[in-house]
């Protein structure tokens, strides 16, 4: 089966600019996750969707980050305005079932963002 | 808060030797503990996972052990090969039974030929 797709793969912007990332999960997967992975650290969950509803966005900096999954399939993550500390890899993952412990998460290749 | 500590941060072994990576977690309600391998510039890939109703799981050269009382779990790789070189992340599921994962900081494993 096709894996999780993300675009773009790389993005360079200046601080205070805006940027958007796109994710297409594995077909039929109900749950979608966005993680931020800063260089040298493990991924940190930003937001989790089940179908088109938000399950957890407790670590999303809502003053500058937003995300949506309007039709319960693909998702976009936006940063506006970007800060230097937003430089990271943004990983999208999906899991087949409804949100719950023990679901295997499949990761996309990530979008590497550099904010200058 | 929820936390997963992972050690060591770097590990260098000779080809054929064993490698052990250890993690501790803070939330006693955690029940699912996956391990991911991430090669440079690539996506994290699940290599093995364990659930709290078992103490050990093995898949060929890879094994994971879990001690729920002590809240720690370990990854064991035997007969290491150069292609095992990568960053390894442990994770534990967070509170609320939503499936979110709390990741450790990662271990860079280098297997020298």
Short mmCIF file of C-alpha atoms in Angstrom, two decimals:
data_model
loop_
_atom_site.label_atom_id
_atom_site.label_comp_id
_atom_site.label_asym_id
_atom_site.label_seq_id
_atom_site.Cartn_x
_atom_site.Cartn_y
_atom_site.Cartn_z
CA UNK A 1 0.00 0.00 0.00
CA UNK A 2 1.13 3.59 -0.55
CA UNK A 3 2.66 5.30 2.44
CA UNK A 4 2.00 8.65 4.04
CA UNK A 5 2.76 11.44 1.58
CA UNK A 6 3.96 14.91 2.52
CA UNK A 7 4.85 18.04 0.58
CA UNK A 8 6.90 20.02 0.18
CA UNK A 9 9.96 18.07 1.29
CA UNK A 10 11.99 21.20 1.98
CA UNK A 11 11.11 24.81 2.63
CA UNK A 12 13.23 27.85 3.40
CA UNK A 13 11.50 31.05 4.53
CA UNK A 14 12.37 34.21 6.40
CA UNK A 15 11.05 34.87 9.86
CA UNK A 16 7.60 36.43 10.02
CA UNK A 17 6.63 34.78 6.72
CA UNK A 18 3.92 32.15 6.53
CA UNK A 19 4.23 28.54 5.37
CA UNK A 20 1.91 25.59 4.84
CA UNK A 21 2.55 21.86 4.81
CA UNK A 22 0.37 19.16 3.32
CA UNK A 23 -0.14 15.54 4.35
CA UNK A 24 -2.02 12.70 2.70
CA UNK A 25 -2.34 9.72 5.07
CA UNK A 26 -2.54 6.07 4.13
CA UNK A 27 -5.90 5.41 2.50
CA UNK A 28 -8.58 4.57 5.04
CA UNK A 29 -6.60 5.64 8.10
CA UNK A 30 -8.89 7.40 10.55
CA UNK A 31 -6.31 9.06 12.77
CA UNK A 32 -3.74 11.61 11.65
CA UNK A 33 -0.92 13.17 13.67
CA UNK A 34 1.41 16.13 13.13
CA UNK A 35 4.74 16.01 14.97
CA UNK A 36 7.55 18.54 15.21
CA UNK A 37 11.07 17.11 15.30
CA UNK A 38 13.78 19.59 16.23
CA UNK A 39 17.30 18.56 15.27
CA UNK A 40 18.71 16.06 17.76
CA UNK A 41 15.39 15.44 19.52
CA UNK A 42 12.53 13.01 19.31
CA UNK A 43 9.25 13.94 17.59
CA UNK A 44 6.82 15.99 19.66
CA UNK A 45 3.08 15.79 18.99
CA UNK A 46 1.52 19.05 17.82
CA UNK A 47 -2.00 17.95 16.94
CA UNK A 48 -4.00 14.74 16.48
CA UNK A 49 -7.12 14.30 14.38
CA UNK A 50 -9.66 11.51 14.36
CA UNK A 51 -11.44 11.77 11.02
CA UNK A 52 -12.06 15.55 10.79
CA UNK A 53 -12.19 16.23 14.53
CA UNK A 54 -9.37 17.33 16.83
CA UNK A 55 -8.45 14.82 19.53
CA UNK A 56 -5.47 16.60 21.08
CA UNK A 57 -3.97 20.00 20.29
CA UNK A 58 -2.62 20.75 23.75
CA UNK A 59 0.94 21.32 22.49
CA UNK A 60 0.06 23.33 19.39
CA UNK A 61 1.19 26.99 19.66
CA UNK A 62 -2.19 28.30 18.63
CA UNK A 63 -1.08 31.91 18.33
CA UNK A 64 0.90 30.99 15.22
CA UNK A 65 0.12 27.38 14.25
CA UNK A 66 -3.13 26.09 12.78
CA UNK A 67 -4.15 22.79 11.24
CA UNK A 68 -7.19 21.34 9.58
CA UNK A 69 -8.45 18.07 8.17
CA UNK A 70 -11.71 19.25 6.68
CA UNK A 71 -12.84 16.12 4.84
CA UNK A 72 -11.23 13.65 7.19
CA UNK A 73 -8.59 12.66 4.67
CA UNK A 74 -5.64 14.95 3.92
CA UNK A 75 -4.49 17.68 6.25
CA UNK A 76 -2.65 20.99 6.19
CA UNK A 77 -0.51 22.55 8.90
CA UNK A 78 0.17 26.28 8.74
CA UNK A 79 2.59 28.55 10.54
CA UNK A 80 1.94 32.29 10.50
CA UNK A 81 4.15 34.14 11.31
CA UNK A 82 7.17 31.85 11.49
CA UNK A 83 9.90 32.25 14.10
CA UNK A 84 13.51 31.09 14.02
CA UNK A 85 12.73 28.38 16.59
CA UNK A 86 10.20 26.81 14.21
CA UNK A 87 13.08 25.39 12.18
CA UNK A 88 12.49 21.65 12.37
CA UNK A 89 11.20 18.64 10.48
CA UNK A 90 7.41 18.41 10.48
CA UNK A 91 6.31 14.79 10.40
CA UNK A 92 2.85 13.56 9.57
CA UNK A 93 1.75 10.11 10.72
CA UNK A 94 -1.43 8.10 10.43
CA UNK A 95 -2.94 5.05 12.10
CA UNK A 96 -5.74 2.87 10.85
CA UNK A 97 -8.18 2.83 13.76
CA UNK A 98 -9.92 5.37 15.88
CA UNK A 99 -7.79 7.25 18.39
CA UNK A 100 -6.68 4.84 21.05
CA UNK A 101 -3.63 3.40 22.72
CA UNK A 102 -1.63 0.77 20.94
CA UNK A 103 -2.29 1.85 17.35
CA UNK A 104 0.75 1.57 15.09
CA UNK A 105 1.64 4.94 13.61
CA UNK A 106 3.07 5.15 10.09
CA UNK A 107 5.19 8.19 9.36
CA UNK A 108 5.62 10.26 6.24
CA UNK A 109 9.03 11.48 5.00
CA UNK A 110 8.60 14.86 6.67
CA UNK A 111 8.96 18.48 5.59
CA UNK A 112 12.25 20.09 6.58
CA UNK A 113 11.66 23.77 7.41
CA UNK A 114 14.44 26.31 7.78
CA UNK A 115 13.50 29.76 9.07
CA UNK A 116 16.13 32.44 8.43
CA UNK B 1 4.28 16.01 32.91
CA UNK B 2 4.67 13.04 30.60
CA UNK B 3 8.27 12.22 29.90
CA UNK B 4 10.41 9.51 28.33
CA UNK B 5 14.13 9.43 29.05
CA UNK B 6 16.43 7.52 26.71
CA UNK B 7 20.06 6.44 27.20
CA UNK B 8 22.67 6.49 25.86
CA UNK B 9 22.48 9.36 23.40
CA UNK B 10 25.23 7.78 21.27
CA UNK B 11 26.42 4.20 21.05
CA UNK B 12 29.27 2.78 19.00
CA UNK B 13 29.78 -0.98 18.66
CA UNK B 14 31.80 -3.34 16.50
CA UNK B 15 29.98 -5.35 13.89
CA UNK B 16 28.72 -8.56 15.47
CA UNK B 17 28.49 -7.15 18.98
CA UNK B 18 25.24 -6.50 20.83
CA UNK B 19 23.69 -3.07 21.44
CA UNK B 20 21.33 -2.13 24.26
CA UNK B 21 19.28 1.07 24.52
CA UNK B 22 17.30 1.86 27.66
CA UNK B 23 14.25 4.05 28.28
CA UNK B 24 12.30 5.09 31.33
CA UNK B 25 8.83 6.62 31.32
CA UNK B 26 6.89 8.66 33.83
CA UNK B 27 3.22 7.80 33.27
CA UNK B 28 2.31 4.57 35.05
CA UNK B 29 -0.81 4.34 32.84
CA UNK B 30 1.27 3.87 29.68
CA UNK B 31 0.58 0.53 28.02
CA UNK B 32 2.19 0.66 24.58
CA UNK B 33 5.90 1.01 23.87
CA UNK B 34 7.08 1.15 20.25
CA UNK B 35 10.63 1.51 18.96
CA UNK B 36 11.36 3.43 15.76
CA UNK B 37 14.48 3.44 13.58
CA UNK B 38 15.27 6.62 11.65
CA UNK B 39 18.01 6.65 9.04
CA UNK B 40 19.50 9.98 8.08
CA UNK B 41 16.98 12.12 6.22
CA UNK B 42 14.33 9.39 6.22
CA UNK B 43 11.07 8.74 7.99
CA UNK B 44 10.89 6.95 11.36
CA UNK B 45 10.01 3.28 10.84
CA UNK B 46 8.54 0.98 13.47
CA UNK B 47 10.89 -1.93 14.18
CA UNK B 48 9.24 -3.55 17.19
CA UNK B 49 6.69 -2.75 19.87
CA UNK B 50 5.54 -4.22 23.15
CA UNK B 51 2.38 -3.96 25.16
CA UNK B 52 2.11 -4.02 28.92
CA UNK B 53 0.64 -7.50 29.12
CA UNK B 54 3.96 -9.06 28.06
CA UNK B 55 7.46 -8.71 29.48
CA UNK B 56 9.53 -9.56 26.44
CA UNK B 57 9.14 -9.74 22.68
CA UNK B 58 11.63 -10.93 20.07
CA UNK B 59 11.86 -10.56 16.32
CA UNK B 60 14.97 -12.15 14.81
CA UNK B 61 17.93 -10.07 16.03
CA UNK B 62 15.79 -7.52 17.86
CA UNK B 63 14.21 -7.91 21.28
CA UNK B 64 12.44 -5.58 23.66
CA UNK B 65 11.95 -6.07 27.40
CA UNK B 66 9.51 -4.23 29.65
CA UNK B 67 9.50 -3.78 33.41
CA UNK B 68 6.26 -2.02 34.31
CA UNK B 69 7.05 -1.93 38.02
CA UNK B 70 10.25 0.00 37.40
CA UNK B 71 8.75 1.86 34.42
CA UNK B 72 11.54 1.05 32.04
CA UNK B 73 11.97 -0.83 28.79
CA UNK B 74 14.95 -1.72 26.66
CA UNK B 75 15.86 -2.54 23.07
CA UNK B 76 18.40 -5.27 22.43
CA UNK B 77 20.03 -5.76 19.04
CA UNK B 78 22.24 -8.83 18.66
CA UNK B 79 24.82 -9.58 15.95
CA UNK B 80 24.82 -5.96 14.84
CA UNK B 81 25.44 -5.13 11.19
CA UNK B 82 26.53 -1.85 9.56
CA UNK B 83 23.00 -1.37 8.20
CA UNK B 84 21.76 -1.19 11.80
CA UNK B 85 23.47 2.22 12.02
CA UNK B 86 20.72 4.82 12.55
CA UNK B 87 18.96 6.85 15.22
CA UNK B 88 16.64 4.79 17.41
CA UNK B 89 13.70 6.31 19.29
CA UNK B 90 11.69 4.74 22.06
CA UNK B 91 8.19 5.96 22.81
CA UNK B 92 5.37 5.42 25.26
CA UNK B 93 1.70 6.17 24.79
CA UNK B 94 0.56 9.25 26.65
CA UNK B 95 -2.32 9.78 29.03
CA UNK B 96 -5.93 9.90 27.93
CA UNK B 97 -5.87 6.72 25.84
CA UNK B 98 -5.78 8.78 22.63
CA UNK B 99 -2.85 6.98 21.05
CA UNK B 100 -0.46 9.91 21.18
CA UNK B 101 3.17 8.93 21.62
CA UNK B 102 5.77 10.54 23.88
CA UNK B 103 9.20 10.02 22.32
CA UNK B 104 12.62 9.74 23.91
CA UNK B 105 15.48 11.92 22.75
CA UNK B 106 16.97 9.27 20.48
CA UNK B 107 20.11 7.13 20.41
CA UNK B 108 22.56 7.36 17.54
CA UNK B 109 23.90 3.86 16.94
CA UNK B 110 27.06 3.42 14.91
CA UNK B 111 28.10 -0.10 13.93
CA UNK B 112 31.72 -0.22 12.82
CA UNK B 113 32.61 -2.83 10.20
#
